[in-house]
Coordinates of C-alpha atoms in Angstrom, one line a residue:
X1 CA 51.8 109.0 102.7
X2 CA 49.9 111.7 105.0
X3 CA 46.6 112.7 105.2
X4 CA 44.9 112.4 101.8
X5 CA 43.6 115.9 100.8
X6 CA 40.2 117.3 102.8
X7 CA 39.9 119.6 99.4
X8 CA 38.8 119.2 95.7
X9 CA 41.3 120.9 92.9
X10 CA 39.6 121.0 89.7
X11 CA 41.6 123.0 86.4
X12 CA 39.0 124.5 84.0
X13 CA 40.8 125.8 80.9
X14 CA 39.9 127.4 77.8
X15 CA 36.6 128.8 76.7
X16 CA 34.1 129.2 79.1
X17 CA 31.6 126.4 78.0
X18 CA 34.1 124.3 77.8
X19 CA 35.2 125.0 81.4
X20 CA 31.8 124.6 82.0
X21 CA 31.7 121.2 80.9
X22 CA 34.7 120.4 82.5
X23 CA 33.1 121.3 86.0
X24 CA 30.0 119.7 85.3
X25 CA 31.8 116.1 84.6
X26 CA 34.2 116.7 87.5
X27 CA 31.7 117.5 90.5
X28 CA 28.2 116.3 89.3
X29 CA 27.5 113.8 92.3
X30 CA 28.7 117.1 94.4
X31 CA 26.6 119.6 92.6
X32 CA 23.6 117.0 93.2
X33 CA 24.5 116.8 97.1
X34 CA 24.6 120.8 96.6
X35 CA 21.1 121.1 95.5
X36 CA 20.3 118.4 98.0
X37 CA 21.5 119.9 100.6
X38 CA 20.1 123.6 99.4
X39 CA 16.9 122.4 100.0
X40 CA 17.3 121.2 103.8
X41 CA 18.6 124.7 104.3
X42 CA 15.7 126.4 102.3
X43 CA 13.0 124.7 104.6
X44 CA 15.0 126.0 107.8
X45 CA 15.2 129.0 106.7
X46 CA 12.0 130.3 105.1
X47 CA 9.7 126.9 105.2
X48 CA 9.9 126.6 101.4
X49 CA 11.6 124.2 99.3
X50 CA 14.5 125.4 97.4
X51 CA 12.4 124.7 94.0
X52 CA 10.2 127.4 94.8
X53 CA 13.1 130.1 94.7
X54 CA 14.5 128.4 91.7
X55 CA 11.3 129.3 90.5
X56 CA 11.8 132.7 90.8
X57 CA 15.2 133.5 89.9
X58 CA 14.3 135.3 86.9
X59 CA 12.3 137.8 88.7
X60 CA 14.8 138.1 91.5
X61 CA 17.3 138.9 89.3
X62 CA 18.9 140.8 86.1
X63 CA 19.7 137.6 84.1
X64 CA 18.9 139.1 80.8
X65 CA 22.2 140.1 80.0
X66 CA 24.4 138.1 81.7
X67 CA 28.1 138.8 81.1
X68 CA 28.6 136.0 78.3
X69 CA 31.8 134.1 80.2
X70 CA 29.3 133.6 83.6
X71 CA 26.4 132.6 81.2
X72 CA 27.9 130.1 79.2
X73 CA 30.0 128.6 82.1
X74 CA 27.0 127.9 83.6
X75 CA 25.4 126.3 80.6
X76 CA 28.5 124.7 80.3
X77 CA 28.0 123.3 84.3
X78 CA 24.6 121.7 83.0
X79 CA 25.8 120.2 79.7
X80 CA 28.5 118.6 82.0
X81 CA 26.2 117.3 84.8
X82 CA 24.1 115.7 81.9
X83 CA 26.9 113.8 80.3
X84 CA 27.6 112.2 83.9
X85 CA 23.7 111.6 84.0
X86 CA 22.4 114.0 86.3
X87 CA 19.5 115.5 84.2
X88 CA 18.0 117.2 87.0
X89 CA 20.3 120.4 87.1
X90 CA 19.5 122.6 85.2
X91 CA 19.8 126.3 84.4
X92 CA 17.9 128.1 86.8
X93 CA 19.0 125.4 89.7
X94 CA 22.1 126.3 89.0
X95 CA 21.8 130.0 89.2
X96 CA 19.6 129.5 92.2
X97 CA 22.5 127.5 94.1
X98 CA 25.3 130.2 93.3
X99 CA 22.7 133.0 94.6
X100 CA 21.0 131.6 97.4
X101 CA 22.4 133.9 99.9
X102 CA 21.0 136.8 98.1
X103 CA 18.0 134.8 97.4
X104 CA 16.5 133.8 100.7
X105 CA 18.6 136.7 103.2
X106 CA 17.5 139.6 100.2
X107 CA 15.5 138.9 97.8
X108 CA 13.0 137.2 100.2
X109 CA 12.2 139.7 103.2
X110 CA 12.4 142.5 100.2
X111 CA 9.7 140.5 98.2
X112 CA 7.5 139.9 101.3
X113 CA 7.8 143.6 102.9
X114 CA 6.8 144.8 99.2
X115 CA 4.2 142.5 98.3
X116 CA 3.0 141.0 101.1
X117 CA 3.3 143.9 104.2
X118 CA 4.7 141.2 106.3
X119 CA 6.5 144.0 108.5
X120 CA 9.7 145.9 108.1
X121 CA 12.6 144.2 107.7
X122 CA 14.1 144.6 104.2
X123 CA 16.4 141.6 105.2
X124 CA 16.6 137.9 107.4
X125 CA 18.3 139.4 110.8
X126 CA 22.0 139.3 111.0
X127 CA 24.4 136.1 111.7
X128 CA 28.5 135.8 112.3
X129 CA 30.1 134.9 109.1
X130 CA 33.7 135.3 108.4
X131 CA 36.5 136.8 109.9
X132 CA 39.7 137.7 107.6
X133 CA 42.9 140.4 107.7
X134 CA 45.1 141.9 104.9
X135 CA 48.2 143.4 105.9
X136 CA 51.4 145.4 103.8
X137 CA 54.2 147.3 104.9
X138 CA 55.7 147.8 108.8
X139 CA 52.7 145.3 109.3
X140 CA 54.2 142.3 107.8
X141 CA 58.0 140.5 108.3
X142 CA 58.9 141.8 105.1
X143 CA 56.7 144.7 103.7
X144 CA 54.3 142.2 101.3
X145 CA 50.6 141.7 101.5
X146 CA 49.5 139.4 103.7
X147 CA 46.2 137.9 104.3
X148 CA 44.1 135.6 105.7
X149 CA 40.4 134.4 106.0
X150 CA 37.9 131.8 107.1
X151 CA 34.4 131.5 105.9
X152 CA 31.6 130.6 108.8
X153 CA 28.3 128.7 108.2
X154 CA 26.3 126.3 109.4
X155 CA 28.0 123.2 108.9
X156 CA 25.5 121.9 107.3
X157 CA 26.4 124.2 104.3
X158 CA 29.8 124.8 104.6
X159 CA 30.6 121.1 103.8
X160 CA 30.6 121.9 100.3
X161 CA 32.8 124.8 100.4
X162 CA 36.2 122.5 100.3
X163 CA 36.6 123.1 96.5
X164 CA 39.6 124.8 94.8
X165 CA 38.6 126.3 91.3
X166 CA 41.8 127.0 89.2
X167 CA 40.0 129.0 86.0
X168 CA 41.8 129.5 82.9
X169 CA 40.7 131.4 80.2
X170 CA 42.4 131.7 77.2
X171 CA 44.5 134.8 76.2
X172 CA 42.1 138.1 75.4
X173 CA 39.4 136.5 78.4
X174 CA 40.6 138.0 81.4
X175 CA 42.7 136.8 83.8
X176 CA 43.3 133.2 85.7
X177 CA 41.4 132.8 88.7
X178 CA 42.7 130.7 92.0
X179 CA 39.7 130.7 94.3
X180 CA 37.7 128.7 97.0
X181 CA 34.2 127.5 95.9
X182 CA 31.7 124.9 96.1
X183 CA 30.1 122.3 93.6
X184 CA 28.3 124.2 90.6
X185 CA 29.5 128.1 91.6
X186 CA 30.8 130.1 89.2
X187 CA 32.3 133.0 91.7
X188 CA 33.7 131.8 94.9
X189 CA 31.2 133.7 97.6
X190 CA 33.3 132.2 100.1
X191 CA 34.4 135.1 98.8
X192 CA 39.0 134.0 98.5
X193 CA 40.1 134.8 94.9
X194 CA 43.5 134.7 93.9
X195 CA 44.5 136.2 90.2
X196 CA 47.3 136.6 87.6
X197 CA 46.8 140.2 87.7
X198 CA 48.1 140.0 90.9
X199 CA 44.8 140.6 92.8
X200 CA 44.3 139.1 96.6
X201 CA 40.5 139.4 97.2
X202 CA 38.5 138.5 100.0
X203 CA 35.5 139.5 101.8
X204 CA 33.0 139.4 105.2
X205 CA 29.7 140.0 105.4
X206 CA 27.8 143.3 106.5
X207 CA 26.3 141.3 109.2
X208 CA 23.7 143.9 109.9
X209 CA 22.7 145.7 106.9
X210 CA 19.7 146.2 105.8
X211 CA 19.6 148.4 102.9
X212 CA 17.0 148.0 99.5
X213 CA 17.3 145.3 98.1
X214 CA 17.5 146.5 93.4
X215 CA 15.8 143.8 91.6
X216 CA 16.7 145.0 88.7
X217 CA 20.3 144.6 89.7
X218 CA 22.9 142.2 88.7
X219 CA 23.9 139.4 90.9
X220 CA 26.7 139.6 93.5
X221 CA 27.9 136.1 92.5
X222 CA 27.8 137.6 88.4
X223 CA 30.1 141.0 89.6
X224 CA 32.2 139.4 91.9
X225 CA 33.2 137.0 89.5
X226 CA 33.4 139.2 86.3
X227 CA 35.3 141.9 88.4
X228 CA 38.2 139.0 89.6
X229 CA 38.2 137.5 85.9
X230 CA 39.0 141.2 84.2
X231 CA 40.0 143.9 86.4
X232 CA 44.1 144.6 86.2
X233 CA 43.8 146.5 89.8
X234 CA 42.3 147.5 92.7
X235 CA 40.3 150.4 91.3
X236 CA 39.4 148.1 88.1
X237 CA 38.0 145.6 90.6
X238 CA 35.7 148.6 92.4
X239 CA 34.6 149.7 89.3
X240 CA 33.7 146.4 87.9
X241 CA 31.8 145.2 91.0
X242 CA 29.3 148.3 91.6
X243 CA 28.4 148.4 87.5
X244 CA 24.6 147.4 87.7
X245 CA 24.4 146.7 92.3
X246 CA 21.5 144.6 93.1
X247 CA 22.9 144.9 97.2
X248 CA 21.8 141.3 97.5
X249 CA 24.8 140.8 99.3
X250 CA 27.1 143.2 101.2
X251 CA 30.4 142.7 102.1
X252 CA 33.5 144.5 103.2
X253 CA 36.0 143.2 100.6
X254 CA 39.6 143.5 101.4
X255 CA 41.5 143.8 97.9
X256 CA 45.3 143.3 97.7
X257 CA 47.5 144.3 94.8
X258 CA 48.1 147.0 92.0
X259 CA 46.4 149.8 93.3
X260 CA 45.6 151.8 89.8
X261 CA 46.1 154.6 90.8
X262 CA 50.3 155.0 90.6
X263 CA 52.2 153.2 88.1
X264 CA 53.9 150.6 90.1
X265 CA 52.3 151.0 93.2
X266 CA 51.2 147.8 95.7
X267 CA 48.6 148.2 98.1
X268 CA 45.7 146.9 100.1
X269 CA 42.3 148.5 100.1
X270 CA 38.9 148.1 102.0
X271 CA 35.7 148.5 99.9
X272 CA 32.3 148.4 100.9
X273 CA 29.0 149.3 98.4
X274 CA 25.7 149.9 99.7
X275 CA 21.9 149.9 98.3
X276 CA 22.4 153.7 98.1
X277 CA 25.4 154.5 95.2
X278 CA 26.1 157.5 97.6
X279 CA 27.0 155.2 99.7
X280 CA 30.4 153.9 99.0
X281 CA 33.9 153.1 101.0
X282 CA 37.3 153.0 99.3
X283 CA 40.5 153.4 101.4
X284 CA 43.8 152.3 100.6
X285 CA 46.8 151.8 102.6
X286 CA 50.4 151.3 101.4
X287 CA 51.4 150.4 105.3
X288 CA 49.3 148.9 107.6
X289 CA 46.2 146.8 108.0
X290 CA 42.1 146.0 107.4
X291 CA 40.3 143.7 109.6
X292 CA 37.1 142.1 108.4
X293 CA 34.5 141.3 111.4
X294 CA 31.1 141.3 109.7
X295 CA 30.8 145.2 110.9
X296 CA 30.8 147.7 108.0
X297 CA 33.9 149.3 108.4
X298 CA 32.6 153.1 107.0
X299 CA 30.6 154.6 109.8
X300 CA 28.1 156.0 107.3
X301 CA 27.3 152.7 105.8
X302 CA 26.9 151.5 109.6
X303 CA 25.0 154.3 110.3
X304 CA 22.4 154.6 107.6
X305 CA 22.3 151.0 106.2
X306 CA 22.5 148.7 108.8
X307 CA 20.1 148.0 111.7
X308 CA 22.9 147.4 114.2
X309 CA 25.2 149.8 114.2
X310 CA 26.2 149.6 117.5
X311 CA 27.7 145.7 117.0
X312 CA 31.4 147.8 116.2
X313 CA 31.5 148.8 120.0
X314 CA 29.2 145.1 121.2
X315 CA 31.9 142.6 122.4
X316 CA 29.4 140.1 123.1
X317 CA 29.1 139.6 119.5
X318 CA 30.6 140.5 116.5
X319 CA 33.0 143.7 118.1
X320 CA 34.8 141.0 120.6
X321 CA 36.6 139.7 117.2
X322 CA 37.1 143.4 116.0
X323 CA 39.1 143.9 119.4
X324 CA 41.2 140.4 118.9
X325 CA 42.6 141.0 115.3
X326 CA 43.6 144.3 116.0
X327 CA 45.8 143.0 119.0
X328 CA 46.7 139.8 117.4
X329 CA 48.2 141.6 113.9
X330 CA 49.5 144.8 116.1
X331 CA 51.1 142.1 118.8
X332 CA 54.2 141.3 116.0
X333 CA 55.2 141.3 112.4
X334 CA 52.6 138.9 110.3
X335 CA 54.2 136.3 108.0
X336 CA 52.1 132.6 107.0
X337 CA 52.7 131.3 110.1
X338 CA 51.3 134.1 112.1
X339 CA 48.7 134.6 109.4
X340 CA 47.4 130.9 110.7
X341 CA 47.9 131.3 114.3
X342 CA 45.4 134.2 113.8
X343 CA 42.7 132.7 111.8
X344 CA 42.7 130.0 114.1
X345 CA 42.6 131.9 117.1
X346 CA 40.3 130.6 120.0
X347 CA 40.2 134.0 122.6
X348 CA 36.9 135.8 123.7
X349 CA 37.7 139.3 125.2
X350 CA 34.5 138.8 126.8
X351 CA 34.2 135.6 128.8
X352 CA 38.3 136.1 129.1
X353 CA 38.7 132.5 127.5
X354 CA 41.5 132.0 125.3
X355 CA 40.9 128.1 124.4
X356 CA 37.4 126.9 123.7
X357 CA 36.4 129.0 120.7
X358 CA 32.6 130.6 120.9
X359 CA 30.7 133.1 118.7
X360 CA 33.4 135.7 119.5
X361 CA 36.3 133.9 118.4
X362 CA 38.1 134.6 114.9
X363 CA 38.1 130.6 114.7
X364 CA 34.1 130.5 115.3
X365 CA 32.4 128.0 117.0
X366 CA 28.7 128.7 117.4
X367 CA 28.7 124.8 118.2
X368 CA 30.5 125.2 121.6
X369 CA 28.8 128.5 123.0
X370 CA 26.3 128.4 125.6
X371 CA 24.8 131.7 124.5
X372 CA 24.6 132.6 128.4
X373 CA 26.4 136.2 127.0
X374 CA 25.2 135.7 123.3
X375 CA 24.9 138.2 120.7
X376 CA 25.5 135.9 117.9
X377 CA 21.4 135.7 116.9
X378 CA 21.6 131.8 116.8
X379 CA 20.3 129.6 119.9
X380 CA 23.2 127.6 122.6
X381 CA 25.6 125.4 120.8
X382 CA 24.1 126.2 117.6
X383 CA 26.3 124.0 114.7
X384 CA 27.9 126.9 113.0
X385 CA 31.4 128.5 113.1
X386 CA 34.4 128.7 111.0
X387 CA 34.4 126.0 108.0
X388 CA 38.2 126.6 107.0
X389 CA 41.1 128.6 106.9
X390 CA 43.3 130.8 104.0
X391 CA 46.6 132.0 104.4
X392 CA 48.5 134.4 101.7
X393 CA 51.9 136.1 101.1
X394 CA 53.1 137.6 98.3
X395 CA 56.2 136.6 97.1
X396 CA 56.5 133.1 98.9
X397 CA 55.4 131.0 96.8
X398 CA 56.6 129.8 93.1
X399 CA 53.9 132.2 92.0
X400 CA 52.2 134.5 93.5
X401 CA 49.1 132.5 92.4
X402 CA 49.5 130.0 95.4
X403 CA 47.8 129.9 98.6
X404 CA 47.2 127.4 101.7
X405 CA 44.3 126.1 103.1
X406 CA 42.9 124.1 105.6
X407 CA 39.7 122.2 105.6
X408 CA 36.7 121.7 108.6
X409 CA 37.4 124.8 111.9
X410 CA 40.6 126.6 111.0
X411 CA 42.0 125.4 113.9
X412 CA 42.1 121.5 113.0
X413 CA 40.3 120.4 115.9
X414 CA 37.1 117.6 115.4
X415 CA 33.8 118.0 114.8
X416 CA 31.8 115.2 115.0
X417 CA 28.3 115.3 113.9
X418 CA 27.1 111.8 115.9
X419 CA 28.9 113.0 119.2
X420 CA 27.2 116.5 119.2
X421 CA 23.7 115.5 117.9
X422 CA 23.8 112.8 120.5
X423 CA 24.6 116.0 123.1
X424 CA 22.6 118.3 121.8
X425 CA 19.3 116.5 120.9
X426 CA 17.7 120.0 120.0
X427 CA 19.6 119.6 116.5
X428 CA 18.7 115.8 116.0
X429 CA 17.3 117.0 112.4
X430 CA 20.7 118.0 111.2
X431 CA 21.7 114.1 111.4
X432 CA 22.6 113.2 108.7
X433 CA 23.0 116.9 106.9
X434 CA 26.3 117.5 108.5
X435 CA 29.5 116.0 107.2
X436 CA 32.3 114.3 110.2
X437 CA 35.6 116.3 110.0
X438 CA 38.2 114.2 111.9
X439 CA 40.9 115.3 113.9
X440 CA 44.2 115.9 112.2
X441 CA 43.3 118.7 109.6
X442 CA 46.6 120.3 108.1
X443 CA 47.2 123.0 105.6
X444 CA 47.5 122.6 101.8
X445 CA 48.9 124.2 99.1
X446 CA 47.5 125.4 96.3
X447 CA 48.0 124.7 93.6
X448 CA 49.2 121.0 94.8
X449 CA 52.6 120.5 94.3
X450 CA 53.7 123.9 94.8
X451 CA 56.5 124.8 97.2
X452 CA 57.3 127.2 99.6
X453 CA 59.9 129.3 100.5
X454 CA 60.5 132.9 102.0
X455 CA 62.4 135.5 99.6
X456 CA 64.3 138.2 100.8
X457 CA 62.9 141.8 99.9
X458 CA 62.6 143.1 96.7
X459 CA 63.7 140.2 94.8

């Protein structure tokens, strides 16, 4: 029989309340456990329960004209967790949920700075998140986009990320969606979307940046999603995703697919929108490679919006993995094997250790780094790192809607929440917040039941 599945597929077809509901019945107990868990991580963060930024979502952000697929999916989500009995979610929990991260890292410091003169910082100080790659041309065995990415938490929130959202709107309401997500999200901010347009998007964090925070903005979770549902390229996407920026939450996304900008044309791009909408990044490449590291890839943005700049040249924290993906993809041709052995690499170009995994590592694991040489902004053995792993290439699967994943560190190896709490005393609160992932992880596909096999060129 095998392992039984580490990941939650859910279908939502046709209109978006009904999709709604759909999600709702499906992952009600889940979305509970979400808003459960949101709170343990609210009162780590900022000392307040999670109820109190639910409280003010409405001034944190633009939800007065919510695109009318995100609103009534997520009135949908509610209607659905009521008919399974869960009357507590509601609305505003529900939009609290999908943008905590621009919530407490954003909206938060910006509120306090503004109102309160608590100091300077217009956001919570930088932490490792993701690593990821896209590749095309000499850089892959046979020309095709290839990517990868893994999304780093604590583990204490990235349990819930092992969800698999396969949207389907009907015709005239944009496009399918294949992406990672968690209980009650409406975009995936793991941030891996596949779509029907033929659109590969993926993103990491601006680790550093600290540009204004616009209230009056729109909702990362809102654009992302809206721009994956509707745009039919790359410069669709772009266009989509800065109408209305709140910068609540920065990324360097790595886009794959029809360009836009030639009829015909396939290509991977790198886009990164600040606070300032002088302040944009667009570069394509029809041969070659981007590498996401949590550093802003345009050296203005790095420059003039982030309070680090200088973690692009800093091996001892976010630079070390800059320096490994760019010799892992150059070292040969990438296919979906390669794409995994690099997302689940365990080498630190600054200890020189090629096996245990640390803060430094594309495969993170906060959990197993002493911090001795520590850049990471967490304290030793901190239980954070890598919560899973995406591969993608175009053209090998049925469709090239079809992705594999694997669930808990990309590399498969154990974590054990008992065995390091008992080790690591200092993080006896997290007992009973953090989920066991045994030994034995394998990769999935997605959609279930699809098979794999490698094309020749062109075909």
């Amino acid at each position: 029989m095998g392992n039984p599945s580490r990941w939650r597929y859910v279908v939502l077809e046709g209109e978006a309340r009904a999709r709604g509901v759909a999600h709702g019945e499906a992952l009600a107990d889940r979305i509970v456990e979400s808003l459960e868990r949101a709170d343990f991580m609210s009162r780590q963060d900022t000392g307040l329960p999670f109820t109190f930024f639910v409280s003010k979502v409405h001034e944190a952000f633009d939800l007065k004209n919510l695109h009318e697929e995100v609103q009534h999916e997520l009135e949908g989500i509610v209607e659905g967790c009521h008919n399974s009995g869960k009357a507590e979610v509601t609305f505003d929990r529900l939009v609290a949920l999908n943008g905590a991260e621009e919530l407490i890292d954003s909206w938060w410091p910006w509120h306090l700075e503004k109102h309160h003169k608590r100091g300077a910082r217009k956001r919570r100080e930088a932490r490792p998140r993701c690593s990821a790659f896209m590749a095309i041309g000499s850089a892959t065995t046979d020309g095709r986009i290839v990517a990868a990415h893994n999304s780093w938490d604590r583990f204490a929130s990235g349990d819930a990320y092992n969800v698999v959202l396969d949207i389907r709107p009907p015709a005239g309401k944009g496009h399918r969606v294949l992406m990672q997500a968690a209980p009650g999200w409406v975009s995936s901010n793991t941030d891996w979307m596949l779509t029907d347009a033929g659109l590969v998007v993926l993103e990491t964090t601006i680790g550093s940046f600290d540009g204004e925070y616009i209230p009056d903005g729109k909702p990362e979770f809102v654009r992302s999603r809206v721009a994956s549902q509707f745009a039919d390229s790359i410069t669709d996407w772009t266009s989509l995703f800065a109408e209305n920026n709140n910068a609540g939450y920065v990324n360097t996304w790595l886009l794959g697919g029809p360009s836009g900008r030639h009829d015909g044309e396939t290509a991977i791009a790198c886009y990164e929108l600040g606070s300032d909408p002088k302040l944009k990044h667009l570069e394509f490449k029809t041969d070659g490679y981007f590498a996401g590291c949590n550093i802003a890839q345009s050296q203005e943005i790095r420059l003039r919006e982030c309070k680090d700049p200088m973690q692009h040249y800093d091996i001892r924290g976010n630079g070390a993995r800059r320096i490994t993906l760019d010799r892992l993809i150059k070292q040969e041709k990438v296919d979906l094997d390669r794409a995994k052995a690099i997302i689940s690499d365990h080498t630190d170009v600054y200890t020189d250790d090629k096996d245990t995994g640390s803060s430094r590592s594309v495969c993170g694991h906060l959990d197993r780094d002493d911090g001795k040489y520590g850049n990471h902004g967490q304290p030793p053995f901190f239980p954070w790192g890598a919560n899973d792993g995406k591969v993608y290439h175009a053209g090998t699967g049925p469709t090239d809607l079809t992705f594999q994943g694997i669930w808990g560190n990309s590399c498969g190896q154990e974590f054990n929440p008992d065995t390091f709490c008992d080790k690591n005393p200092q993080y006896e609160e997290f007992r009973g917040h953090m989920n066991h992932r045994p030994p034995g992880a394998t990769w999935e596909t997605f959609p279930p039941g699809a098979t794999w096999e490698t094309f020749p060129p062109g075909t």
